[in-house]
XYZ file of C-alpha atoms in Angstrom:
463
model
C 59.457 48.823 132.114
C 60.898 49.620 128.674
C 64.600 48.828 128.304
C 67.333 51.498 128.409
C 68.617 52.777 125.068
C 72.135 54.260 125.110
C 72.996 56.970 122.575
C 76.585 57.833 121.614
C 77.824 60.626 119.355
C 81.456 61.553 118.739
C 83.442 64.694 117.993
C 86.921 63.890 116.713
C 89.797 66.335 116.319
C 92.352 65.125 113.774
C 95.617 67.034 113.403
C 96.243 67.774 109.735
C 99.464 66.331 108.378
C 101.140 69.539 107.217
C 104.621 71.052 107.515
C 103.273 74.375 108.778
C 100.346 75.649 110.846
C 96.857 76.567 109.618
C 97.334 80.359 109.496
C 101.074 80.905 109.969
C 104.380 79.668 108.562
C 105.503 78.100 111.871
C 106.734 74.540 111.612
C 104.683 71.640 113.016
C 106.773 69.131 114.952
C 105.952 66.822 117.861
C 108.006 67.146 121.084
C 110.033 70.184 119.932
C 111.545 72.316 122.756
C 108.748 74.405 124.396
C 107.855 77.637 122.576
C 110.433 77.035 119.823
C 107.846 76.937 116.983
C 105.849 80.113 117.624
C 105.345 82.887 115.072
C 104.168 86.417 115.940
C 100.670 85.418 114.756
C 100.623 82.285 116.991
C 101.488 84.476 119.974
C 98.744 86.958 118.938
C 100.976 89.993 118.727
C 99.002 93.098 117.653
C 98.842 93.719 113.923
C 99.455 90.100 112.854
C 97.102 88.552 110.297
C 96.160 84.959 109.396
C 97.216 83.489 106.017
C 95.341 80.279 105.126
C 97.446 77.152 104.468
C 96.423 75.580 101.131
C 97.656 72.101 102.175
C 95.242 72.088 105.155
C 92.317 72.984 102.885
C 93.194 70.169 100.446
C 93.510 67.660 103.317
C 90.036 68.622 104.600
C 88.516 68.324 101.098
C 90.181 64.924 100.605
C 88.866 63.710 103.985
C 85.370 65.018 103.231
C 85.281 63.203 99.885
C 86.498 59.944 101.475
C 83.692 60.237 104.057
C 81.012 60.753 101.355
C 80.446 64.398 102.320
C 79.160 67.278 100.208
C 81.986 69.795 99.879
C 80.819 73.395 100.295
C 82.239 75.539 97.493
C 81.889 78.488 99.833
C 82.720 78.067 103.519
C 83.230 80.680 106.238
C 85.543 81.241 109.197
C 84.342 82.336 112.649
C 85.818 83.401 115.949
C 84.901 81.297 118.981
C 85.716 83.274 122.126
C 86.902 81.740 125.381
C 89.606 82.723 127.801
C 92.320 80.307 128.740
C 96.057 80.634 129.320
C 97.031 78.605 126.239
C 94.803 80.633 123.873
C 96.642 83.994 123.643
C 94.140 85.655 121.264
C 91.184 84.916 123.567
C 89.423 83.247 120.613
C 89.844 80.258 118.293
C 89.353 80.549 114.506
C 86.924 77.786 113.449
C 84.021 77.166 111.009
C 80.804 77.382 113.002
C 78.227 78.598 110.464
C 79.286 77.101 107.124
C 81.945 74.363 107.430
C 84.021 72.977 104.545
C 82.152 69.606 104.348
C 78.698 68.362 105.441
C 76.331 65.345 105.351
C 78.678 62.396 105.016
C 78.765 58.816 106.272
C 81.285 56.291 107.571
C 80.783 52.524 107.355
C 82.579 50.374 109.912
C 82.488 46.697 110.904
C 82.551 44.970 114.257
C 82.383 41.426 115.593
C 79.277 39.965 117.211
C 80.031 38.442 120.633
C 83.801 38.681 119.984
C 83.519 36.100 117.188
C 85.669 37.206 114.260
C 83.643 34.964 111.963
C 80.450 36.916 112.710
C 80.873 40.514 111.611
C 78.273 43.211 111.048
C 78.696 46.433 109.075
C 77.136 49.609 110.458
C 77.041 53.203 109.271
C 77.369 56.429 111.245
C 76.321 59.733 109.700
C 78.893 62.524 109.559
C 77.243 65.862 110.336
C 80.201 68.011 109.271
C 83.942 68.478 108.979
C 85.314 71.871 109.923
C 88.747 73.446 109.768
C 90.014 75.040 112.972
C 93.206 75.927 114.799
C 94.493 74.047 117.848
C 95.225 75.768 121.153
C 98.558 75.650 122.985
C 99.316 73.323 125.868
C 99.162 74.121 129.576
C 101.603 72.220 131.773
C 100.561 72.223 135.413
C 103.439 72.135 137.899
C 101.763 71.129 141.182
C 104.930 71.257 143.298
C 105.481 74.932 142.487
C 101.746 75.711 142.169
C 102.188 77.205 138.727
C 101.024 76.634 135.163
C 103.497 76.830 132.280
C 102.314 77.435 128.713
C 103.818 75.914 125.569
C 102.519 77.543 122.379
C 104.175 75.139 119.884
C 100.789 73.522 119.227
C 98.897 76.856 119.072
C 97.578 77.365 115.556
C 98.236 73.812 114.299
C 95.579 72.857 111.731
C 92.773 70.549 112.879
C 89.842 68.878 111.155
C 86.917 68.429 113.526
C 84.791 65.486 112.388
C 81.338 65.626 114.014
C 79.457 62.311 114.024
C 75.706 62.093 114.584
C 74.501 60.173 117.702
C 74.041 56.907 115.757
C 76.039 54.553 118.020
C 74.977 52.688 121.136
C 78.082 51.268 122.882
C 81.813 51.585 123.388
C 82.601 48.838 120.906
C 80.753 50.667 118.103
C 82.446 53.976 118.947
C 85.869 52.292 118.992
C 85.264 50.504 115.662
C 84.106 53.753 113.988
C 87.156 55.703 115.224
C 89.542 52.911 114.189
C 88.053 52.946 110.672
C 88.329 56.754 110.536
C 91.947 56.507 111.720
C 92.755 54.026 108.918
C 91.076 56.279 106.334
C 93.026 59.367 107.500
C 96.306 57.431 107.421
C 95.528 56.006 103.970
C 94.772 59.503 102.632
C 97.802 61.010 104.388
C 95.540 63.855 105.586
C 96.459 63.069 109.209
C 98.996 60.717 110.777
C 96.281 60.183 113.428
C 98.699 58.855 116.077
C 96.625 59.019 119.255
C 99.661 58.708 121.549
C 100.959 62.002 120.092
C 97.605 63.795 120.407
C 97.021 63.775 116.631
C 93.585 62.212 117.105
C 91.524 63.215 120.137
C 87.971 62.046 120.766
C 85.120 63.650 122.734
C 82.212 61.260 123.364
C 78.658 62.497 124.008
C 76.693 59.876 125.941
C 73.063 59.710 127.101
C 70.476 57.025 127.959
C 66.689 56.955 127.683
C 63.841 54.439 127.834
C 62.694 52.971 124.528
C 59.945 55.181 123.072
C 60.927 58.254 125.122
C 62.923 61.328 124.063
C 66.723 61.448 124.501
C 68.071 61.829 128.019
C 70.490 64.466 129.359
C 73.913 63.920 127.831
C 77.384 64.150 129.299
C 80.557 64.784 127.320
C 83.700 62.736 128.020
C 86.578 64.916 126.780
C 89.964 64.257 125.184
C 90.071 60.453 125.062
C 93.476 59.521 123.637
C 93.246 55.800 122.858
C 90.725 53.572 121.094
C 90.763 51.054 123.961
C 90.066 53.822 126.493
C 87.257 55.168 124.266
C 85.403 51.827 124.427
C 85.883 51.643 128.208
C 84.911 55.283 128.830
C 81.687 55.043 126.797
C 80.592 51.733 128.371
C 81.392 52.979 131.875
C 79.457 56.205 131.293
C 76.396 54.332 129.939
C 76.384 52.038 132.994
C 76.911 54.947 135.398
C 73.972 56.888 133.939
C 71.643 53.855 134.029
C 72.533 53.117 137.678
C 72.107 56.789 138.639
C 68.663 57.011 137.013
C 67.487 53.658 138.414
C 68.136 54.815 141.962
C 66.118 58.001 141.337
C 69.057 60.350 140.684
C 69.502 62.825 137.848
C 72.146 63.136 135.145
C 73.913 66.484 134.976
C 74.765 68.070 131.636
C 78.474 68.112 132.421
C 81.925 67.578 130.971
C 83.758 64.541 132.328
C 87.213 63.009 131.879
C 88.172 59.337 131.682
C 90.611 58.177 134.354
C 92.375 55.246 132.671
C 94.025 54.052 135.923
C 90.694 53.820 137.778
C 88.744 52.822 134.643
C 85.988 55.374 135.307
C 84.838 58.846 134.247
C 85.183 61.773 136.669
C 83.455 65.192 136.583
C 85.459 68.152 135.202
C 82.960 71.003 134.956
C 79.216 71.404 134.527
C 77.589 72.815 131.399
C 74.355 73.955 133.031
C 75.204 77.642 132.654
C 76.069 77.192 128.972
C 79.214 79.070 127.987
C 78.602 81.912 125.559
C 81.315 81.598 122.936
C 80.107 84.835 121.247
C 80.630 83.453 117.756
C 81.301 86.145 115.158
C 82.547 86.122 111.548
C 86.361 86.219 111.350
C 86.995 89.713 109.897
C 90.541 88.939 108.703
C 89.664 85.968 106.469
C 87.485 86.165 103.340
C 85.085 83.293 102.521
C 86.938 80.144 101.418
C 85.988 79.545 97.768
C 86.589 76.117 96.188
C 86.073 75.083 92.570
C 85.249 71.999 90.532
C 85.967 71.266 86.848
C 82.757 73.059 85.751
C 83.158 76.221 87.816
C 86.913 76.672 87.353
C 87.443 80.075 85.636
C 89.769 79.925 82.619
C 91.859 82.941 83.616
C 92.675 81.713 87.164
C 96.130 80.460 88.108
C 95.675 76.762 89.024
C 98.214 77.145 91.843
C 95.936 79.695 93.513
C 92.763 77.591 93.709
C 91.635 74.248 95.111
C 89.881 72.016 92.557
C 87.564 69.462 94.244
C 87.386 67.209 91.143
C 91.190 67.135 90.805
C 91.454 65.907 94.426
C 88.625 63.381 93.904
C 90.398 61.790 90.929
C 93.535 61.257 93.018
C 91.927 59.601 96.048
C 93.762 56.355 96.923
C 92.006 53.024 97.578
C 90.235 53.314 100.936
C 90.518 50.548 103.576
C 87.177 48.955 102.563
C 88.393 48.620 98.942
C 91.798 47.310 100.072
C 90.066 44.616 102.160
C 87.850 43.533 99.264
C 90.929 43.273 97.012
C 92.805 41.154 99.584
C 89.855 38.745 99.847
C 89.518 38.531 96.063
C 93.245 38.232 95.284
C 94.257 35.746 97.972
C 91.021 33.899 98.778
C 91.332 34.753 102.494
C 88.351 35.234 104.825
C 86.894 38.771 105.125
C 87.586 38.825 108.889
C 91.279 38.105 108.192
C 91.436 41.134 105.877
C 90.361 43.316 108.823
C 93.203 42.027 110.995
C 95.720 42.548 108.178
C 94.699 46.182 107.763
C 94.238 46.966 111.450
C 97.857 46.138 112.297
C 100.220 48.703 110.818
C 102.510 47.060 108.249
C 100.898 43.599 108.453
C 99.370 43.680 104.929
C 102.794 44.395 103.391
C 104.368 41.656 105.538
C 101.731 39.111 104.423
C 102.043 40.053 100.733
C 105.857 39.814 100.898
C 105.648 36.308 102.410
C 103.117 35.211 99.753
C 105.420 36.481 96.958
C 108.392 34.525 98.335
C 106.741 31.207 99.137
C 104.993 28.377 97.279
C 102.531 27.930 100.148
C 98.900 28.885 99.444
C 97.900 32.313 100.884
C 95.136 30.656 102.966
C 97.799 28.675 104.857
C 100.233 31.607 105.054
C 97.574 33.752 106.767
C 97.267 31.137 109.528
C 100.980 31.360 110.322
C 100.895 35.148 110.265
C 97.796 35.614 112.424
C 98.252 32.707 114.836
C 102.022 32.634 115.254
C 103.576 35.930 114.174
C 100.881 38.266 115.506
C 100.401 36.498 118.835
C 104.170 36.615 119.445
C 104.337 40.336 118.610
C 101.395 41.131 120.904
C 102.881 39.011 123.693
C 106.121 41.032 123.501
C 104.424 44.397 122.713
C 106.240 44.693 119.393
C 105.029 46.293 116.160
C 105.216 44.437 112.830
C 108.183 46.628 111.830
C 110.031 45.541 115.016
C 109.543 41.816 114.333
C 112.791 39.817 114.754
C 111.459 37.423 112.086
C 111.410 39.141 108.685
C 108.984 38.235 105.883
C 111.997 36.702 104.052
C 112.822 34.355 106.990
C 109.192 33.300 107.470
C 108.862 32.606 103.722
C 112.040 30.479 103.888
C 110.587 28.470 106.762
C 107.199 27.985 105.055
C 108.979 26.808 101.897
C 110.730 24.056 103.907
C 107.329 23.023 105.271
C 105.674 23.157 101.835
C 108.413 20.956 100.311
C 107.781 18.474 103.167
C 111.396 18.796 104.331
C 110.120 19.420 107.898
C 106.883 18.737 109.788
C 104.617 21.519 111.062
C 105.694 20.641 114.639
C 109.328 21.088 113.595
C 108.415 24.355 111.819
C 107.046 25.742 115.086
C 110.326 24.755 116.812
C 112.315 26.548 114.098
C 110.089 29.632 114.450
C 110.733 29.671 118.211
C 114.491 29.702 117.448
C 114.073 32.456 114.832
C 112.381 34.708 117.443
C 115.702 34.769 119.325
C 117.069 36.892 116.475
C 120.463 35.165 116.392
C 120.847 35.597 112.628
C 120.486 31.904 111.713
C 118.481 30.842 108.672
C 115.627 28.317 109.015
C 117.717 25.702 107.148
C 120.680 26.176 109.513
C 118.376 25.681 112.521
C 116.826 22.557 110.918
C 120.275 20.991 110.351
C 121.575 22.033 113.785
C 118.550 20.556 115.587
C 118.269 17.547 113.192
C 114.628 18.338 112.412
C 114.544 17.114 108.797
C 111.854 14.670 107.700
C 113.408 11.459 106.346
C 112.229 10.823 102.788
C 114.298 7.637 102.062
C 112.149 4.519 102.693
C 115.167 2.215 103.278
C 116.571 4.609 105.878
C 113.180 4.677 107.653
C 113.015 0.845 107.599
C 116.521 0.640 109.107
C 115.563 3.044 111.917
C 112.371 1.071 112.646
C 114.321 -2.217 112.629
C 116.939 -0.788 114.995
C 114.166 0.315 117.427
C 112.556 -3.179 117.278
C 115.916 -4.916 117.780
C 116.708 -2.764 120.785
C 113.353 -3.425 122.467
C 112.910 -7.209 121.905
C 111.054 -7.945 125.177
C 108.518 -5.129 124.610
C 107.919 -6.325 121.034
C 107.267 -9.944 122.220
C 104.871 -8.659 124.903
C 102.966 -6.594 122.325
C 102.708 -9.542 119.929
C 101.504 -11.867 122.717
C 99.324 -9.201 124.332
């Protein structure tokens, strides 16, 4: 029998990094008191109208350009109707027909068999990026059997990034989302902090036999961590294969990932497909963007979005940053991935290199093997490290000048982790860890050892 082929596609909602919401002037702030950031428009009071936030448009254009998309100079807004307590209007404003960006691609790398030295680069196609507003948040109080609604999040600007079904396992999905997260953070178009709901992933998963058409897909909704994404996708692939092999059928349903149990659970079926009754948004005109060629001379530059102007100001993307690290410091490509993947680690490494005579290739070993493993062991971020880049550079300088051995350096590092405010040199002197450079002094020590162990020396000579 032909082998099973898993197929994975992702839909990612990234919260746009903006001071105010997509269509209203309400402030955007995480964990504000419930319903404290709600304008009349967010609450859907009659007679209120949407006003498009320029910052959100620019962030979407910037993201589209970074993901190699074509930017549509004319895009349209639509109403997507569904009824839920946290959606007061009864519809969401989105871009169903003509989104702001289409036909892009994202390259990402992953290890083969967990070996950092063997990495492959893959590409996933980006179908589209669309602007849309977020819904509010329902808080279910089981003890009182009631649902409370917080509309602070209602109307917050989102970019929905739709990836084509080009992936085949949890590891690939996780690597693609991590790369996207780094790109968004580099651009500043989204803070993309998953723990705060700024990046939420829906995974579409199906399996089929090689040579056959795609199987029925399920959608695992609202995955809020990269680690959980990998687990959810792999679990769902395995579940579908087992179900089909015992003669069962896969339902076209929405599922959720239970991180405590490590499995997906059914939420609702999609068999009777919901009719969202899409219609053009009557209160918003088409969104018109310009480039250097099409920019009319008489237009106020503050009133338009110029695609070329944004393109010229794109920062170095993670792939370029990695290449520069490898070229500048002579480190291995796989080490450049680790430096970029850990928030603040690149800056830490570069600061140590600037302050030490040790070669970058040796510095990276201390940072990845000693610093990073300690931080992970104690669940600390780079910014929370008790050992600063200045202290580590001091220690590595002592080692480079051959004032201490590498064994002694590890002892000093263990003392530095305690965060007692001592310098590496103070610890070296306190613990008497210096290497003795004076040959006469070394000869005297050796002679003293021989003199104190005469019997053993005679035995060794005779033996």
